[in-house]
Amino acid sequence: MPEVENKIEDEEKSAVDIATAANVAIEIATIAVDFIPGGKAVKLVSGVKKYAPVAKRMVGKLPDVAPIAKQAADALQDKAPDAIAVGADKVKGAMKSAADAAADRGRAVGDSVKESVEAREREKARKAARRALLDGAGNQMSVVQFLQNWEIQNGAAVQPGDGYMGFSGCYVIATYAHPVKKGDFSKFRDLYVGKSENVGDSIFKDLTGRGNVDVYADVKYKQCVYILVYPCLPEKIDELEASLVTALDADRSYNRGASVAIA
């Protein structure tokens, strides 16, 4: 599975792209819980699953610019008789130039409306994906809680891989302007998506300066940082990571410039 530079940040994702990525992440994480020893069920909500078909229908309802251009051309033709004295060729040329200009304006208006509609739908998809993936994660905790759990469980004699969260999967480390209230994790400031065959160990490294430097800086300066975990079968880790990065716009945050595996 080749590693390629994630270029999504250079091209705006569509609403369908975001919804599809969220759906893939939900499916992978939901399937995995039965295979994780002692794993806590991942309570991912299904709201995003209904979104992709809606987004596709919206694209089909974008306004047609042709009638706008035709109306402008008809209006010009109605005024043509008043200019006959100027000469038929000049009138015809003027009408064509004006009609072309009107058509260009019509297309510009249509493009503007289309971009506006697409932007609204994209934002709806983003909000839905964030609610589904972050608010619905089965494991949600602050950095302080994670480190306490890590110290307690890893303080005992355990076999390699049996430590705290010693299973495979992906995780999100998100930073917020204020402590999260009422379980609403969707309004993050920055975010990092990680993957590992030993999730707990990789999270610990990120938090203690041996992993993502941006995450470590937020922890060091005592920002409001939370951890959300998505267990997953080892063979699905790369796909889950790519889906989470896309759905959560992590490529515009602490995963910026990182290479992700594309299936």
PDB file of N, CA and C in Angstrom, residues 110-167:
ATOM      1  N   GLY A 110     -24.309  32.144 -12.061  1.00  0.00           N
ATOM      2  CA  GLY A 110     -24.582  30.733 -11.815  1.00  0.00           C
ATOM      3  C   GLY A 110     -23.454  30.057 -11.061  1.00  0.00           C
ATOM      4  N   ASP A 111     -22.216  30.370 -11.444  1.00  0.00           N
ATOM      5  CA  ASP A 111     -21.066  29.785 -10.757  1.00  0.00           C
ATOM      6  C   ASP A 111     -21.024  30.231  -9.306  1.00  0.00           C
ATOM      7  N   SER A 112     -21.350  31.513  -9.087  1.00  0.00           N
ATOM      8  CA  SER A 112     -21.348  32.044  -7.734  1.00  0.00           C
ATOM      9  C   SER A 112     -22.398  31.348  -6.871  1.00  0.00           C
ATOM     10  N   VAL A 113     -23.600  31.163  -7.444  1.00  0.00           N
ATOM     11  CA  VAL A 113     -24.678  30.489  -6.714  1.00  0.00           C
ATOM     12  C   VAL A 113     -24.289  29.046  -6.429  1.00  0.00           C
ATOM     13  N   LYS A 114     -23.716  28.387  -7.440  1.00  0.00           N
ATOM     14  CA  LYS A 114     -23.302  26.994  -7.275  1.00  0.00           C
ATOM     15  C   LYS A 114     -22.264  26.857  -6.175  1.00  0.00           C
ATOM     16  N   GLU A 115     -21.259  27.762  -6.181  1.00  0.00           N
ATOM     17  CA  GLU A 115     -20.219  27.708  -5.164  1.00  0.00           C
ATOM     18  C   GLU A 115     -20.802  27.957  -3.779  1.00  0.00           C
ATOM     19  N   SER A 116     -21.780  28.860  -3.697  1.00  0.00           N
ATOM     20  CA  SER A 116     -22.403  29.167  -2.415  1.00  0.00           C
ATOM     21  C   SER A 116     -23.161  27.955  -1.879  1.00  0.00           C
ATOM     22  N   VAL A 117     -23.918  27.304  -2.772  1.00  0.00           N
ATOM     23  CA  VAL A 117     -24.678  26.116  -2.366  1.00  0.00           C
ATOM     24  C   VAL A 117     -23.723  25.011  -1.933  1.00  0.00           C
ATOM     25  N   GLU A 118     -22.669  24.794  -2.721  1.00  0.00           N
ATOM     26  CA  GLU A 118     -21.704  23.746  -2.396  1.00  0.00           C
ATOM     27  C   GLU A 118     -21.015  24.030  -1.063  1.00  0.00           C
ATOM     28  N   ALA A 119     -20.711  25.305  -0.808  1.00  0.00           N
ATOM     29  CA  ALA A 119     -20.055  25.675   0.445  1.00  0.00           C
ATOM     30  C   ALA A 119     -20.967  25.385   1.635  1.00  0.00           C
ATOM     31  N   ARG A 120     -22.250  25.704   1.483  1.00  0.00           N
ATOM     32  CA  ARG A 120     -23.206  25.432   2.576  1.00  0.00           C
ATOM     33  C   ARG A 120     -23.324  23.937   2.834  1.00  0.00           C
ATOM     34  N   GLU A 121     -23.424  23.157   1.743  1.00  0.00           N
ATOM     35  CA  GLU A 121     -23.551  21.714   1.900  1.00  0.00           C
ATOM     36  C   GLU A 121     -22.282  21.110   2.496  1.00  0.00           C
ATOM     37  N   ARG A 122     -21.135  21.636   2.096  1.00  0.00           N
ATOM     38  CA  ARG A 122     -19.867  21.150   2.624  1.00  0.00           C
ATOM     39  C   ARG A 122     -19.779  21.415   4.126  1.00  0.00           C
ATOM     40  N   GLU A 123     -20.247  22.585   4.548  1.00  0.00           N
ATOM     41  CA  GLU A 123     -20.200  22.923   5.965  1.00  0.00           C
ATOM     42  C   GLU A 123     -21.157  22.045   6.769  1.00  0.00           C
ATOM     43  N   LYS A 124     -22.312  21.754   6.191  1.00  0.00           N
ATOM     44  CA  LYS A 124     -23.253  20.839   6.854  1.00  0.00           C
ATOM     45  C   LYS A 124     -22.604  19.469   7.037  1.00  0.00           C
ATOM     46  N   ALA A 125     -21.918  18.996   5.992  1.00  0.00           N
ATOM     47  CA  ALA A 125     -21.264  17.687   6.059  1.00  0.00           C
ATOM     48  C   ALA A 125     -20.178  17.685   7.130  1.00  0.00           C
ATOM     49  N   ARG A 126     -19.415  18.777   7.199  1.00  0.00           N
ATOM     50  CA  ARG A 126     -18.349  18.874   8.202  1.00  0.00           C
ATOM     51  C   ARG A 126     -18.928  18.774   9.622  1.00  0.00           C
ATOM     52  N   LYS A 127     -19.972  19.524   9.871  1.00  0.00           N
ATOM     53  CA  LYS A 127     -20.571  19.521  11.205  1.00  0.00           C
ATOM     54  C   LYS A 127     -21.129  18.151  11.545  1.00  0.00           C
ATOM     55  N   ALA A 128     -21.795  17.517  10.575  1.00  0.00           N
ATOM     56  CA  ALA A 128     -22.365  16.194  10.811  1.00  0.00           C
ATOM     57  C   ALA A 128     -21.268  15.169  11.062  1.00  0.00           C
ATOM     58  N   ALA A 129     -20.196  15.229  10.281  1.00  0.00           N
ATOM     59  CA  ALA A 129     -19.093  14.278  10.441  1.00  0.00           C
ATOM     60  C   ALA A 129     -18.427  14.439  11.804  1.00  0.00           C
ATOM     61  N   ARG A 130     -18.224  15.683  12.221  1.00  0.00           N
ATOM     62  CA  ARG A 130     -17.563  15.925  13.503  1.00  0.00           C
ATOM     63  C   ARG A 130     -18.421  15.450  14.673  1.00  0.00           C
ATOM     64  N   ARG A 131     -19.723  15.700  14.578  1.00  0.00           N
ATOM     65  CA  ARG A 131     -20.609  15.222  15.645  1.00  0.00           C
ATOM     66  C   ARG A 131     -20.596  13.706  15.709  1.00  0.00           C
ATOM     67  N   ALA A 132     -20.695  13.063  14.544  1.00  0.00           N
ATOM     68  CA  ALA A 132     -20.771  11.607  14.508  1.00  0.00           C
ATOM     69  C   ALA A 132     -19.489  10.962  15.006  1.00  0.00           C
ATOM     70  N   LEU A 133     -18.349  11.454  14.533  1.00  0.00           N
ATOM     71  CA  LEU A 133     -17.089  10.792  14.835  1.00  0.00           C
ATOM     72  C   LEU A 133     -16.509  11.169  16.195  1.00  0.00           C
ATOM     73  N   LEU A 134     -16.666  12.415  16.614  1.00  0.00           N
ATOM     74  CA  LEU A 134     -16.077  12.854  17.869  1.00  0.00           C
ATOM     75  C   LEU A 134     -17.029  12.682  19.045  1.00  0.00           C
ATOM     76  N   ASP A 135     -18.255  13.171  18.903  1.00  0.00           N
ATOM     77  CA  ASP A 135     -19.216  13.022  19.998  1.00  0.00           C
ATOM     78  C   ASP A 135     -19.602  11.563  20.196  1.00  0.00           C
ATOM     79  N   GLY A 136     -19.494  10.751  19.124  1.00  0.00           N
ATOM     80  CA  GLY A 136     -19.921   9.362  19.212  1.00  0.00           C
ATOM     81  C   GLY A 136     -18.833   8.384  19.570  1.00  0.00           C
ATOM     82  N   ALA A 137     -17.596   8.841  19.760  1.00  0.00           N
ATOM     83  CA  ALA A 137     -16.512   7.924  20.096  1.00  0.00           C
ATOM     84  C   ALA A 137     -16.762   7.268  21.449  1.00  0.00           C
ATOM     85  N   GLY A 138     -16.473   5.972  21.533  1.00  0.00           N
ATOM     86  CA  GLY A 138     -16.735   5.247  22.776  1.00  0.00           C
ATOM     87  C   GLY A 138     -15.763   5.603  23.886  1.00  0.00           C
ATOM     88  N   ASN A 139     -14.521   5.972  23.542  1.00  0.00           N
ATOM     89  CA  ASN A 139     -13.517   6.344  24.531  1.00  0.00           C
ATOM     90  C   ASN A 139     -13.170   7.817  24.364  1.00  0.00           C
ATOM     91  N   GLN A 140     -13.557   8.625  25.345  1.00  0.00           N
ATOM     92  CA  GLN A 140     -13.297  10.056  25.333  1.00  0.00           C
ATOM     93  C   GLN A 140     -12.736  10.438  26.698  1.00  0.00           C
ATOM     94  N   MET A 141     -11.574  11.078  26.716  1.00  0.00           N
ATOM     95  CA  MET A 141     -11.003  11.438  28.017  1.00  0.00           C
ATOM     96  C   MET A 141     -10.030  12.597  27.880  1.00  0.00           C
ATOM     97  N   SER A 142      -9.789  13.250  28.985  1.00  0.00           N
ATOM     98  CA  SER A 142      -8.795  14.321  29.008  1.00  0.00           C
ATOM     99  C   SER A 142      -7.400  13.715  29.075  1.00  0.00           C
ATOM    100  N   VAL A 143      -6.391  14.526  28.784  1.00  0.00           N
ATOM    101  CA  VAL A 143      -5.009  14.073  28.882  1.00  0.00           C
ATOM    102  C   VAL A 143      -4.690  13.633  30.304  1.00  0.00           C
ATOM    103  N   VAL A 144      -5.165  14.387  31.285  1.00  0.00           N
ATOM    104  CA  VAL A 144      -4.906  14.055  32.694  1.00  0.00           C
ATOM    105  C   VAL A 144      -5.443  12.670  33.019  1.00  0.00           C
ATOM    106  N   GLN A 145      -6.664  12.383  32.563  1.00  0.00           N
ATOM    107  CA  GLN A 145      -7.265  11.075  32.828  1.00  0.00           C
ATOM    108  C   GLN A 145      -6.477   9.959  32.152  1.00  0.00           C
ATOM    109  N   PHE A 146      -6.076  10.205  30.901  1.00  0.00           N
ATOM    110  CA  PHE A 146      -5.305   9.186  30.178  1.00  0.00           C
ATOM    111  C   PHE A 146      -4.007   8.867  30.917  1.00  0.00           C
ATOM    112  N   LEU A 147      -3.273   9.894  31.322  1.00  0.00           N
ATOM    113  CA  LEU A 147      -1.979   9.686  31.977  1.00  0.00           C
ATOM    114  C   LEU A 147      -2.142   8.985  33.323  1.00  0.00           C
ATOM    115  N   GLN A 148      -3.228   9.291  34.028  1.00  0.00           N
ATOM    116  CA  GLN A 148      -3.495   8.603  35.287  1.00  0.00           C
ATOM    117  C   GLN A 148      -3.751   7.120  35.046  1.00  0.00           C
ATOM    118  N   ASN A 149      -4.578   6.833  34.045  1.00  0.00           N
ATOM    119  CA  ASN A 149      -4.885   5.440  33.713  1.00  0.00           C
ATOM    120  C   ASN A 149      -3.630   4.704  33.250  1.00  0.00           C
ATOM    121  N   TRP A 150      -2.822   5.406  32.453  1.00  0.00           N
ATOM    122  CA  TRP A 150      -1.586   4.811  31.937  1.00  0.00           C
ATOM    123  C   TRP A 150      -0.650   4.414  33.089  1.00  0.00           C
ATOM    124  N   GLU A 151      -0.490   5.317  34.044  1.00  0.00           N
ATOM    125  CA  GLU A 151       0.413   5.062  35.166  1.00  0.00           C
ATOM    126  C   GLU A 151      -0.072   3.901  36.022  1.00  0.00           C
ATOM    127  N   ILE A 152      -1.375   3.855  36.261  1.00  0.00           N
ATOM    128  CA  ILE A 152      -1.933   2.792  37.098  1.00  0.00           C
ATOM    129  C   ILE A 152      -1.794   1.436  36.423  1.00  0.00           C
ATOM    130  N   GLN A 153      -2.218   1.342  35.159  1.00  0.00           N
ATOM    131  CA  GLN A 153      -2.240   0.046  34.493  1.00  0.00           C
ATOM    132  C   GLN A 153      -0.845  -0.430  34.097  1.00  0.00           C
ATOM    133  N   ASN A 154       0.018   0.487  33.669  1.00  0.00           N
ATOM    134  CA  ASN A 154       1.340   0.091  33.242  1.00  0.00           C
ATOM    135  C   ASN A 154       2.319  -0.021  34.406  1.00  0.00           C
ATOM    136  N   GLY A 155       1.866   0.364  35.611  1.00  0.00           N
ATOM    137  CA  GLY A 155       2.699   0.197  36.793  1.00  0.00           C
ATOM    138  C   GLY A 155       2.778  -1.257  37.219  1.00  0.00           C
ATOM    139  N   ALA A 156       1.763  -2.038  36.829  1.00  0.00           N
ATOM    140  CA  ALA A 156       1.760  -3.456  37.160  1.00  0.00           C
ATOM    141  C   ALA A 156       2.622  -4.204  36.150  1.00  0.00           C
ATOM    142  N   ALA A 157       3.013  -5.412  36.514  1.00  0.00           N
ATOM    143  CA  ALA A 157       3.823  -6.235  35.605  1.00  0.00           C
ATOM    144  C   ALA A 157       2.928  -6.771  34.504  1.00  0.00           C
ATOM    145  N   VAL A 158       3.192  -6.362  33.285  1.00  0.00           N
ATOM    146  CA  VAL A 158       2.380  -6.820  32.154  1.00  0.00           C
ATOM    147  C   VAL A 158       3.281  -7.279  31.024  1.00  0.00           C
ATOM    148  N   GLN A 159       2.742  -8.135  30.178  1.00  0.00           N
ATOM    149  CA  GLN A 159       3.467  -8.577  28.997  1.00  0.00           C
ATOM    150  C   GLN A 159       3.463  -7.457  27.957  1.00  0.00           C
ATOM    151  N   PRO A 160       4.465  -7.410  27.070  1.00  0.00           N
ATOM    152  CA  PRO A 160       4.465  -6.401  26.007  1.00  0.00           C
ATOM    153  C   PRO A 160       3.172  -6.434  25.205  1.00  0.00           C
ATOM    154  N   GLY A 161       2.579  -5.275  25.012  1.00  0.00           N
ATOM    155  CA  GLY A 161       1.328  -5.202  24.259  1.00  0.00           C
ATOM    156  C   GLY A 161       0.091  -5.337  25.124  1.00  0.00           C
ATOM    157  N   ASP A 162       0.289  -5.673  26.418  1.00  0.00           N
ATOM    158  CA  ASP A 162      -0.857  -5.842  27.316  1.00  0.00           C
ATOM    159  C   ASP A 162      -1.121  -4.598  28.162  1.00  0.00           C
ATOM    160  N   GLY A 163      -0.385  -3.537  27.906  1.00  0.00           N
ATOM    161  CA  GLY A 163      -0.549  -2.334  28.704  1.00  0.00           C
ATOM    162  C   GLY A 163      -1.848  -1.610  28.387  1.00  0.00           C
ATOM    163  N   TYR A 164      -1.970  -0.419  28.940  1.00  0.00           N
ATOM    164  CA  TYR A 164      -3.187   0.375  28.783  1.00  0.00           C
ATOM    165  C   TYR A 164      -3.451   0.664  27.300  1.00  0.00           C
ATOM    166  N   MET A 165      -4.635   0.316  26.829  1.00  0.00           N
ATOM    167  CA  MET A 165      -5.044   0.477  25.431  1.00  0.00           C
ATOM    168  C   MET A 165      -4.026  -0.169  24.479  1.00  0.00           C
ATOM    169  N   GLY A 166      -3.613  -1.375  24.816  1.00  0.00           N
ATOM    170  CA  GLY A 166      -2.632  -2.064  23.998  1.00  0.00           C
ATOM    171  C   GLY A 166      -3.221  -2.773  22.802  1.00  0.00           C
ATOM    172  N   PHE A 167      -4.202  -2.170  22.160  1.00  0.00           N
ATOM    173  CA  PHE A 167      -4.826  -2.757  20.967  1.00  0.00           C
ATOM    174  C   PHE A 167      -4.561  -1.890  19.751  1.00  0.00           C
TER     175      PHE A 167
END
